Amino acid sequence: MIERDDMTIYFTADLHLGDLEYFSTEVFAPFDVNEKELEKRDNKIIENINNTVGEDDILYILGDFASHNTQVYRNLIACKTVHLIIGDIDKDYKGVFESENKYLDLKYKDKNFQLCHYPISPQNFRSTHDIWLHGHSHLWPEENIEMCDDHLETIYDVGIYAHQKKPVSADEILDFHKMNGTKFANSTSYEVVQLGHYNNNDLDWLVLTKDNNGNKLLVTKEVIDFRPYHNNDENITWQMCELRMWLNSEFIHSAFSEDELSLIKNTTNYPMRTDRNIGLDLGAPTVDKVFCLDDYEVTKYFKRNCDRHGVSAVDLVVPPAKYGEDFIKRGQSVWYWLRTTGSRNEYATTVDYIGQTEEENVAALGVGVRPAMWIKTKYNNRPY
C-alpha cells in the first residue's frame, strides 16, 4: 500500500478525451457532438486540470482517459506525476504514466483508499479499506451524494461530471465524508433462512416479505450462477425463456430434497408492463416454483442500491467487455437477471453491479441468477 501525507493528491476519471464515437451515443454529453465542439470540450478539461493540480502534486486518473493519442493528451497535463487506473477505453497507455494498474491501494492521513475504475459495494471491501474511489458511473454532484448515502459512506465517484469537470482532492473527499457521515443510514436487515444446496454450498435466502398466512417470499442472498436469460439472441419472454425452464427443472431438482421441494409453493407470475416495454408482447402468465424477481418486486423489497446489488457466490471466467477483466471473483458485485421484458423483446431487465435497474441482451454472458420463490410457513405441522 502506498502511503502519502506530504503533498496534495487529486483524483479524476471519465475524461474520454478525443472520443467522438463515445459522445455520439452517450446521453451524458451536454454539448453538440462534432469534432470542433469535442476539441473545445477537451481543451477546457485539460485547462481545468492544469488550473487545479500543481506541477509537483500527484494526480490519479481512475480510468477512461483516452482511447487514442494517449501520449499526446498526457503531454498537455502539466502535473509531473500522473497515475492511471485502467478503464474501459484506455489504450496505448504503457509507459505513458507514472504507473498503470487495474486497482491501487493508497493510504492518506490514516485513511485507506481503494482505487478502481468501477464502483463496487462496501460488502466487497476488505476490512482494511475505508473509502472506495471510482469513475465509470458518470454521476452528477447530487447523484454522488445519493450514491454515497446509499453505500454507507464508503463509495465515491471522482469523475469529471460529479465535480464540474475538475479533479477533486483527497482532502475534499475526506471533508465530504466527515461532513456527511452522520447522515448515512445502515443497510437494511433481512431474516436469513437456509434451504437447499447448490454447487456444494448451502443456499442462504433472504426473507423479503410474508403474506397473510405467513408464507415467505425468498431470494438468494448471493448470485449463485451465471447463465444467459435465453441461449439465442431472439425475441423471447419470461414464459418461453430457457432461464425459466432451467430454474424449474435442472436447478430445482439438484438444489432441493423431496422434503424441501414440498415447501415450495406454486406462484402465478403476471408479465409486468413498464415504461421500457410499452407495446411489446410480454407473453402469458406463468406458474413457477422458482423464478427471478421482476422490476416491481426488486425495487419494492430492496429500497436502496446497497440492498439491491448482487454479490457473486462463485468464481467465473467471463468475456471481458462487461467488467473490464476476464474473470468474476467470489464476493464481487455483479449484474443479475430480472424476469421483466426490456425495451425490446430480445432484452431483459437486470440489476447492475451498483444496484440500479438496467437491461441486457437475453443471450448475454456474465449476467447472474438470483432465484426467488415462495415457501410454506409450516412443514409437517411445525414452523419453518
Tab-separated table of C-alpha atoms in Angstrom:
chain	number	residue	atom	x	y	z
A	1	MET	CA	0.000	0.000	0.000
A	2	ILE	CA	1.323	3.471	-0.953
A	3	GLU	CA	1.382	5.970	1.941
A	4	ARG	CA	1.384	9.725	1.263
A	5	ASP	CA	0.761	12.713	3.524
A	6	ASP	CA	3.189	15.401	2.376
A	7	MET	CA	1.717	16.544	-0.934
A	8	THR	CA	-1.661	17.361	-2.484
A	9	ILE	CA	-3.273	14.376	-4.114
A	10	TYR	CA	-6.004	14.758	-6.739
A	11	PHE	CA	-8.336	12.301	-8.444
A	12	THR	CA	-10.388	12.411	-11.632
A	13	ALA	CA	-11.966	9.972	-14.098
A	14	ASP	CA	-14.024	9.589	-17.289
A	15	LEU	CA	-12.276	12.281	-19.348
A	16	HIS	CA	-12.916	10.464	-22.684
A	17	LEU	CA	-10.525	12.830	-24.448
A	18	GLY	CA	-10.940	12.836	-28.218
A	19	ASP	CA	-13.588	10.121	-28.004
A	20	LEU	CA	-16.006	11.302	-30.678
A	21	GLU	CA	-17.529	7.840	-31.112
A	22	TYR	CA	-18.394	7.674	-27.416
A	23	PHE	CA	-20.066	11.063	-27.313
A	24	SER	CA	-22.042	10.354	-30.465
A	25	THR	CA	-24.138	7.922	-28.440
A	26	GLU	CA	-23.548	8.956	-24.809
A	27	VAL	CA	-26.576	10.542	-23.124
A	28	PHE	CA	-24.367	12.296	-20.570
A	29	ALA	CA	-22.779	14.613	-23.127
A	30	PRO	CA	-24.150	18.145	-22.527
A	31	PHE	CA	-22.986	19.649	-25.821
A	32	ASP	CA	-23.337	19.380	-29.587
A	33	VAL	CA	-21.269	16.440	-30.801
A	34	ASN	CA	-18.846	17.261	-33.581
A	35	GLU	CA	-15.057	17.390	-33.810
A	36	LYS	CA	-14.869	21.145	-33.210
A	37	GLU	CA	-17.067	21.044	-30.117
A	38	LEU	CA	-15.271	17.958	-28.809
A	39	GLU	CA	-11.887	19.655	-29.156
A	40	LYS	CA	-13.258	22.692	-27.314
A	41	ARG	CA	-14.587	20.454	-24.556
A	42	ASP	CA	-11.284	18.539	-24.268
A	43	ASN	CA	-9.255	21.753	-24.079
A	44	LYS	CA	-11.476	23.003	-21.251
A	45	ILE	CA	-10.970	19.794	-19.275
A	46	ILE	CA	-7.169	19.994	-19.699
A	47	GLU	CA	-7.301	23.658	-18.676
A	48	ASN	CA	-9.305	22.769	-15.555
A	49	ILE	CA	-6.759	20.111	-14.620
A	50	ASN	CA	-3.815	22.459	-15.038
A	51	ASN	CA	-5.569	25.239	-13.082
A	52	THR	CA	-6.337	22.826	-10.231
A	53	VAL	CA	-3.386	20.429	-9.990
A	54	GLY	CA	0.111	21.846	-9.489
A	55	GLU	CA	3.184	20.533	-11.286
A	56	ASP	CA	4.511	18.942	-8.090
A	57	ASP	CA	1.166	17.483	-6.957
A	58	ILE	CA	0.031	13.922	-7.690
A	59	LEU	CA	-2.896	13.099	-9.982
A	60	TYR	CA	-4.681	9.743	-10.191
A	61	ILE	CA	-6.901	9.231	-13.244
A	62	LEU	CA	-9.385	6.457	-12.463
A	63	GLY	CA	-9.966	5.224	-15.989
A	64	ASP	CA	-11.343	6.275	-19.376
A	65	PHE	CA	-8.636	8.864	-20.052
A	66	ALA	CA	-8.400	8.481	-23.844
A	67	SER	CA	-8.953	5.778	-26.440
A	68	HIS	CA	-6.187	7.094	-28.727
A	69	ASN	CA	-3.395	9.699	-28.788
A	70	THR	CA	-2.806	8.874	-25.124
A	71	GLN	CA	0.757	10.248	-25.073
A	72	VAL	CA	-0.362	13.468	-26.786
A	73	TYR	CA	-3.080	14.139	-24.222
A	74	ARG	CA	-0.791	13.199	-21.330
A	75	ASN	CA	1.772	15.764	-22.524
A	76	LEU	CA	-0.862	18.503	-22.202
A	77	ILE	CA	-1.136	17.912	-18.440
A	78	ALA	CA	1.421	19.982	-16.518
A	79	CYS	CA	1.477	17.732	-13.438
A	80	LYS	CA	4.686	15.692	-13.410
A	81	THR	CA	3.288	12.666	-11.563
A	82	VAL	CA	0.174	11.165	-13.100
A	83	HIS	CA	-1.000	7.607	-12.383
A	84	LEU	CA	-3.591	5.742	-14.463
A	85	ILE	CA	-6.149	3.274	-13.144
A	86	ILE	CA	-7.165	1.415	-16.291
A	87	GLY	CA	-10.757	1.818	-17.500
A	88	ASP	CA	-12.862	0.588	-20.398
A	89	ILE	CA	-11.469	2.644	-23.260
A	90	ASP	CA	-7.829	3.169	-22.272
A	91	LYS	CA	-5.339	2.062	-24.931
A	92	ASP	CA	-1.655	2.647	-25.694
A	93	TYR	CA	-1.016	3.697	-22.100
A	94	LYS	CA	2.011	1.581	-21.218
A	95	GLY	CA	4.959	3.765	-20.255
A	96	VAL	CA	2.937	6.956	-20.605
A	97	PHE	CA	2.092	7.362	-16.922
A	98	GLU	CA	3.975	7.028	-13.656
A	99	SER	CA	2.105	3.733	-13.185
A	100	GLU	CA	-0.778	1.835	-14.754
A	101	ASN	CA	-2.917	-0.504	-12.622
A	102	LYS	CA	-6.403	-2.004	-12.550
A	103	TYR	CA	-6.586	-1.448	-8.791
A	104	LEU	CA	-4.468	0.509	-6.346
A	105	ASP	CA	-4.437	0.863	-2.562
A	106	LEU	CA	-3.495	4.264	-1.171
A	107	LYS	CA	-3.146	5.404	2.437
A	108	TYR	CA	-3.590	9.128	3.113
A	109	LYS	CA	-3.975	10.782	6.534
A	110	ASP	CA	-4.756	7.465	8.239
A	111	LYS	CA	-7.477	6.656	5.705
A	112	ASN	CA	-7.179	3.688	3.356
A	113	PHE	CA	-8.425	4.420	-0.154
A	114	GLN	CA	-9.031	1.740	-2.769
A	115	LEU	CA	-8.872	3.000	-6.336
A	116	CYS	CA	-10.678	1.325	-9.247
A	117	HIS	CA	-12.444	2.475	-12.400
A	118	TYR	CA	-15.574	0.589	-11.398
A	119	PRO	CA	-17.936	1.207	-8.467
A	120	ILE	CA	-18.376	-1.601	-6.015
A	121	SER	CA	-20.416	-2.299	-2.913
A	122	PRO	CA	-18.972	-1.885	0.598
A	123	GLN	CA	-19.791	-5.538	1.222
A	124	ASN	CA	-16.853	-6.271	-1.115
A	125	PHE	CA	-14.393	-4.210	0.892
A	126	ARG	CA	-11.533	-5.753	2.741
A	127	SER	CA	-11.702	-4.657	6.366
A	128	THR	CA	-8.590	-2.514	5.912
A	129	HIS	CA	-10.260	-0.101	3.473
A	130	ASP	CA	-12.260	2.999	4.357
A	131	ILE	CA	-13.295	4.578	1.024
A	132	TRP	CA	-13.649	3.133	-2.493
A	133	LEU	CA	-12.905	5.745	-5.180
A	134	HIS	CA	-14.199	5.077	-8.686
A	135	GLY	CA	-15.328	6.536	-12.005
A	136	HIS	CA	-17.450	4.893	-14.717
A	137	SER	CA	-20.870	5.913	-13.337
A	138	HIS	CA	-20.874	9.471	-14.724
A	139	LEU	CA	-22.787	10.767	-11.718
A	140	TRP	CA	-23.801	14.387	-11.306
A	141	PRO	CA	-22.993	16.048	-7.928
A	142	GLU	CA	-26.391	15.406	-6.348
A	143	GLU	CA	-26.307	11.786	-7.545
A	144	ASN	CA	-22.876	11.344	-5.973
A	145	ILE	CA	-24.322	12.413	-2.613
A	146	GLU	CA	-27.211	9.949	-3.029
A	147	MET	CA	-24.821	7.151	-4.030
A	148	CYS	CA	-22.610	7.784	-1.004
A	149	ASP	CA	-25.700	7.754	1.216
A	150	ASP	CA	-26.844	4.534	-0.408
A	151	HIS	CA	-23.499	2.837	0.075
A	152	LEU	CA	-22.810	3.778	3.677
A	153	GLU	CA	-20.175	6.468	3.207
A	154	THR	CA	-17.648	4.125	1.625
A	155	ILE	CA	-18.013	4.777	-2.116
A	156	TYR	CA	-17.286	7.994	-4.023
A	157	ASP	CA	-17.317	8.926	-7.729
A	158	VAL	CA	-14.315	11.118	-8.649
A	159	GLY	CA	-15.439	11.504	-12.290
A	160	ILE	CA	-15.481	14.867	-14.000
A	161	TYR	CA	-19.287	15.077	-14.119
A	162	ALA	CA	-19.540	14.915	-10.338
A	163	HIS	CA	-17.004	17.757	-9.953
A	164	GLN	CA	-17.701	20.413	-12.593
A	165	LYS	CA	-15.165	18.783	-14.956
A	166	LYS	CA	-12.340	19.316	-12.438
A	167	PRO	CA	-10.188	16.977	-10.341
A	168	VAL	CA	-11.112	16.568	-6.683
A	169	SER	CA	-8.514	16.454	-3.907
A	170	ALA	CA	-8.128	13.756	-1.263
A	171	ASP	CA	-8.749	16.412	1.396
A	172	GLU	CA	-12.026	17.437	-0.238
A	173	ILE	CA	-13.167	13.809	-0.224
A	174	LEU	CA	-12.273	13.411	3.452
A	175	ASP	CA	-14.092	16.667	4.289
A	176	PHE	CA	-17.155	15.469	2.364
A	177	HIS	CA	-17.288	12.214	4.302
A	178	LYS	CA	-16.650	13.936	7.605
A	179	MET	CA	-19.494	16.394	6.956
A	180	ASN	CA	-21.996	13.863	5.601
A	181	GLY	CA	-21.064	10.749	7.527
A	182	THR	CA	-23.646	11.197	10.279
A	183	LYS	CA	-26.438	11.206	7.679
A	184	PHE	CA	-25.680	7.796	6.244
A	185	ALA	CA	-28.076	5.047	7.259
A	186	ASN	CA	-27.324	1.391	7.860
A	187	SER	CA	-28.081	-1.408	5.414
A	188	THR	CA	-31.481	-2.998	5.721
A	189	SER	CA	-31.500	-6.193	7.791
A	190	TYR	CA	-33.258	-9.257	6.420
A	191	GLU	CA	-34.149	-12.551	8.043
A	192	VAL	CA	-31.957	-15.290	6.552
A	193	VAL	CA	-33.064	-18.921	6.136
A	194	GLN	CA	-31.027	-21.835	4.834
A	195	LEU	CA	-32.683	-24.187	2.384
A	196	GLY	CA	-31.121	-26.446	-0.228
A	197	HIS	CA	-27.633	-26.812	-1.674
A	198	TYR	CA	-26.076	-25.753	-4.956
A	199	ASN	CA	-22.546	-26.292	-6.259
A	200	ASN	CA	-21.633	-27.951	-2.949
A	201	ASN	CA	-22.655	-24.861	-0.981
A	202	ASP	CA	-25.582	-24.289	1.373
A	203	LEU	CA	-28.137	-21.877	-0.080
A	204	ASP	CA	-28.863	-18.849	2.099
A	205	TRP	CA	-32.088	-16.968	1.345
A	206	LEU	CA	-33.271	-13.501	2.360
A	207	VAL	CA	-36.876	-13.227	3.522
A	208	LEU	CA	-38.331	-10.298	1.567
A	209	THR	CA	-41.922	-10.393	2.854
A	210	LYS	CA	-44.649	-12.630	4.301
A	211	ASP	CA	-48.252	-12.985	3.174
A	212	ASN	CA	-51.298	-13.057	5.454
A	213	ASN	CA	-50.805	-16.790	6.024
A	214	GLY	CA	-47.176	-16.325	6.997
A	215	ASN	CA	-45.788	-17.800	3.768
A	216	LYS	CA	-42.421	-16.261	2.898
A	217	LEU	CA	-41.024	-14.760	-0.303
A	218	LEU	CA	-37.337	-15.665	-0.518
A	219	VAL	CA	-34.463	-14.625	-2.790
A	220	THR	CA	-30.950	-15.995	-2.622
A	221	LYS	CA	-28.547	-13.897	-0.598
A	222	GLU	CA	-25.965	-14.113	-3.390
A	223	VAL	CA	-25.853	-14.587	-7.144
A	224	ILE	CA	-25.479	-18.362	-7.334
A	225	ASP	CA	-24.604	-18.896	-11.010
A	226	PHE	CA	-24.177	-17.159	-14.372
A	227	ARG	CA	-26.416	-18.107	-17.276
A	228	PRO	CA	-27.999	-16.294	-20.222
A	229	TYR	CA	-31.689	-15.411	-19.990
A	230	HIS	CA	-32.023	-17.283	-23.258
A	231	ASN	CA	-29.397	-19.134	-25.294
A	232	ASN	CA	-30.224	-17.376	-28.564
A	233	ASP	CA	-30.346	-13.674	-29.393
A	234	GLU	CA	-34.010	-13.547	-30.371
A	235	ASN	CA	-37.405	-12.226	-29.314
A	236	ILE	CA	-38.330	-14.031	-26.107
A	237	THR	CA	-40.450	-13.573	-22.998
A	238	TRP	CA	-40.162	-14.960	-19.472
A	239	GLN	CA	-42.825	-17.513	-20.380
A	240	MET	CA	-40.631	-19.184	-23.009
A	241	CYS	CA	-37.067	-18.305	-21.959
A	242	GLU	CA	-34.546	-21.029	-21.168
A	243	LEU	CA	-33.617	-19.495	-17.816
A	244	ARG	CA	-37.157	-20.131	-16.552
A	245	MET	CA	-37.018	-23.697	-17.854
A	246	TRP	CA	-33.673	-24.309	-16.137
A	247	LEU	CA	-34.810	-22.894	-12.789
A	248	ASN	CA	-37.900	-25.094	-12.713
A	249	SER	CA	-36.233	-28.296	-13.867
A	250	GLU	CA	-32.490	-28.838	-13.549
A	251	PHE	CA	-31.893	-26.313	-10.763
A	252	ILE	CA	-34.851	-27.133	-8.562
A	253	HIS	CA	-34.222	-30.891	-8.678
A	254	SER	CA	-30.493	-30.574	-7.996
A	255	ALA	CA	-30.803	-27.990	-5.226
A	256	PHE	CA	-33.599	-29.415	-3.059
A	257	SER	CA	-34.527	-32.712	-1.439
A	258	GLU	CA	-38.051	-34.086	-1.786
A	259	ASP	CA	-38.937	-32.740	1.654
A	260	GLU	CA	-37.590	-29.308	0.736
A	261	LEU	CA	-39.439	-29.334	-2.589
A	262	SER	CA	-42.699	-29.873	-0.701
A	263	LEU	CA	-42.160	-26.494	0.999
A	264	ILE	CA	-42.035	-24.549	-2.278
A	265	LYS	CA	-45.336	-23.079	-3.440
A	266	ASN	CA	-46.547	-22.701	-6.996
A	267	THR	CA	-46.575	-18.996	-7.829
A	268	THR	CA	-48.536	-17.342	-10.619
A	269	ASN	CA	-46.391	-14.598	-12.144
A	270	TYR	CA	-48.005	-11.997	-14.378
A	271	PRO	CA	-45.967	-10.148	-17.020
A	272	MET	CA	-45.053	-6.653	-15.859
A	273	ARG	CA	-45.702	-3.651	-18.100
A	274	THR	CA	-43.094	-0.885	-17.662
A	275	ASP	CA	-42.138	2.356	-19.383
A	276	ARG	CA	-39.434	0.371	-21.167
A	277	ASN	CA	-41.613	-2.313	-22.766
A	278	ILE	CA	-44.767	-0.440	-23.785
A	279	GLY	CA	-46.242	-2.028	-26.898
A	280	LEU	CA	-44.228	-5.257	-26.677
A	281	ASP	CA	-45.541	-8.801	-26.381
A	282	LEU	CA	-44.857	-9.787	-22.759
A	283	GLY	CA	-46.085	-13.361	-23.002
A	284	ALA	CA	-48.718	-15.097	-20.877
A	285	PRO	CA	-48.813	-15.508	-17.070
A	286	THR	CA	-46.700	-18.380	-15.784
A	287	VAL	CA	-46.944	-20.774	-12.857
A	288	ASP	CA	-43.467	-21.209	-11.359
A	289	LYS	CA	-41.963	-22.767	-8.299
A	290	VAL	CA	-38.725	-20.817	-8.772
A	291	PHE	CA	-38.419	-17.554	-10.678
A	292	CYS	CA	-36.499	-14.291	-10.966
A	293	LEU	CA	-37.860	-11.172	-9.314
A	294	ASP	CA	-39.428	-8.550	-11.573
A	295	ASP	CA	-38.881	-4.767	-11.723
A	296	TYR	CA	-41.605	-4.056	-9.190
A	297	GLU	CA	-40.540	-6.658	-6.646
A	298	VAL	CA	-36.850	-5.817	-6.700
A	299	THR	CA	-37.489	-2.120	-6.016
A	300	LYS	CA	-40.313	-2.734	-3.538
A	301	TYR	CA	-38.400	-5.115	-1.293
A	302	PHE	CA	-34.911	-3.665	-1.861
A	303	LYS	CA	-35.398	0.040	-1.282
A	304	ARG	CA	-31.807	1.099	-1.874
A	305	ASN	CA	-28.970	0.208	-4.216
A	306	CYS	CA	-26.821	-1.174	-1.407
A	307	ASP	CA	-29.596	-3.664	-0.562
A	308	ARG	CA	-30.442	-4.453	-4.195
A	309	HIS	CA	-26.995	-5.131	-5.628
A	310	GLY	CA	-25.886	-8.727	-6.143
A	311	VAL	CA	-22.682	-10.409	-4.992
A	312	SER	CA	-21.240	-13.453	-6.747
A	313	ALA	CA	-21.095	-16.709	-4.805
A	314	VAL	CA	-18.698	-18.238	-7.347
A	315	ASP	CA	-15.546	-17.551	-9.356
A	316	LEU	CA	-16.180	-17.449	-13.092
A	317	VAL	CA	-14.337	-16.694	-16.315
A	318	VAL	CA	-16.434	-14.340	-18.498
A	319	PRO	CA	-15.939	-12.216	-21.629
A	320	PRO	CA	-14.014	-9.059	-20.675
A	321	ALA	CA	-16.368	-6.394	-22.061
A	322	LYS	CA	-18.743	-6.268	-19.105
A	323	TYR	CA	-16.327	-5.924	-16.212
A	324	GLY	CA	-13.070	-4.780	-17.745
A	325	GLU	CA	-11.390	-8.054	-16.779
A	326	ASP	CA	-11.716	-11.684	-17.816
A	327	PHE	CA	-12.997	-13.176	-14.579
A	328	ILE	CA	-15.515	-12.665	-11.800
A	329	LYS	CA	-14.289	-13.194	-8.262
A	330	ARG	CA	-16.363	-14.628	-5.439
A	331	GLY	CA	-17.680	-11.672	-3.434
A	332	GLN	CA	-17.581	-9.258	-6.394
A	333	SER	CA	-20.610	-7.098	-7.202
A	334	VAL	CA	-22.217	-8.363	-10.409
A	335	TRP	CA	-25.249	-7.995	-12.682
A	336	TYR	CA	-28.206	-10.350	-12.331
A	337	TRP	CA	-31.407	-11.028	-14.286
A	338	LEU	CA	-34.935	-9.892	-13.545
A	339	ARG	CA	-37.789	-11.607	-15.389
A	340	THR	CA	-39.249	-8.382	-16.858
A	341	THR	CA	-39.004	-7.765	-20.603
A	342	GLY	CA	-36.718	-4.875	-21.566
A	343	SER	CA	-37.115	-2.158	-24.196
A	344	ARG	CA	-37.067	-4.804	-26.941
A	345	ASN	CA	-38.139	-8.442	-26.856
A	346	GLU	CA	-34.518	-9.563	-27.185
A	347	TYR	CA	-33.682	-7.644	-23.978
A	348	ALA	CA	-34.496	-8.448	-20.360
A	349	THR	CA	-34.244	-6.233	-17.299
A	350	THR	CA	-31.271	-6.622	-14.967
A	351	VAL	CA	-29.830	-5.195	-11.771
A	352	ASP	CA	-26.321	-3.842	-12.354
A	353	TYR	CA	-23.328	-4.074	-10.042
A	354	ILE	CA	-24.245	-0.930	-8.084
A	355	GLY	CA	-27.867	-1.966	-7.624
A	356	GLN	CA	-29.555	0.065	-10.358
A	357	THR	CA	-32.067	-1.494	-12.755
A	358	GLU	CA	-30.775	-1.773	-16.329
A	359	GLU	CA	-31.322	-4.157	-19.233
A	360	GLU	CA	-29.212	-6.581	-21.239
A	361	ASN	CA	-29.454	-8.726	-24.347
A	362	VAL	CA	-31.086	-12.041	-23.437
A	363	ALA	CA	-28.094	-14.047	-24.729
A	364	ALA	CA	-25.536	-12.034	-22.740
A	365	LEU	CA	-22.895	-13.924	-20.785
A	366	GLY	CA	-21.644	-12.818	-17.385
A	367	VAL	CA	-25.102	-11.907	-16.025
A	368	GLY	CA	-26.027	-13.806	-12.878
A	369	VAL	CA	-29.029	-15.621	-11.450
A	370	ARG	CA	-30.663	-14.880	-8.080
A	371	PRO	CA	-33.527	-17.368	-7.729
A	372	ALA	CA	-36.672	-16.393	-5.817
A	373	MET	CA	-39.600	-18.468	-4.524
A	374	TRP	CA	-42.485	-18.567	-2.071
A	375	ILE	CA	-42.280	-21.199	0.667
A	376	LYS	CA	-44.924	-22.503	3.027
A	377	THR	CA	-44.819	-21.398	6.638
A	378	LYS	CA	-45.213	-24.882	8.089
A	379	TYR	CA	-43.818	-28.271	7.234
A	380	ASN	CA	-45.261	-31.397	8.943
A	381	ASN	CA	-47.195	-29.052	11.266
A	382	ARG	CA	-44.079	-27.302	12.512
A	383	PRO	CA	-42.998	-23.741	11.689
A	384	TYR	CA	-40.255	-23.471	9.125
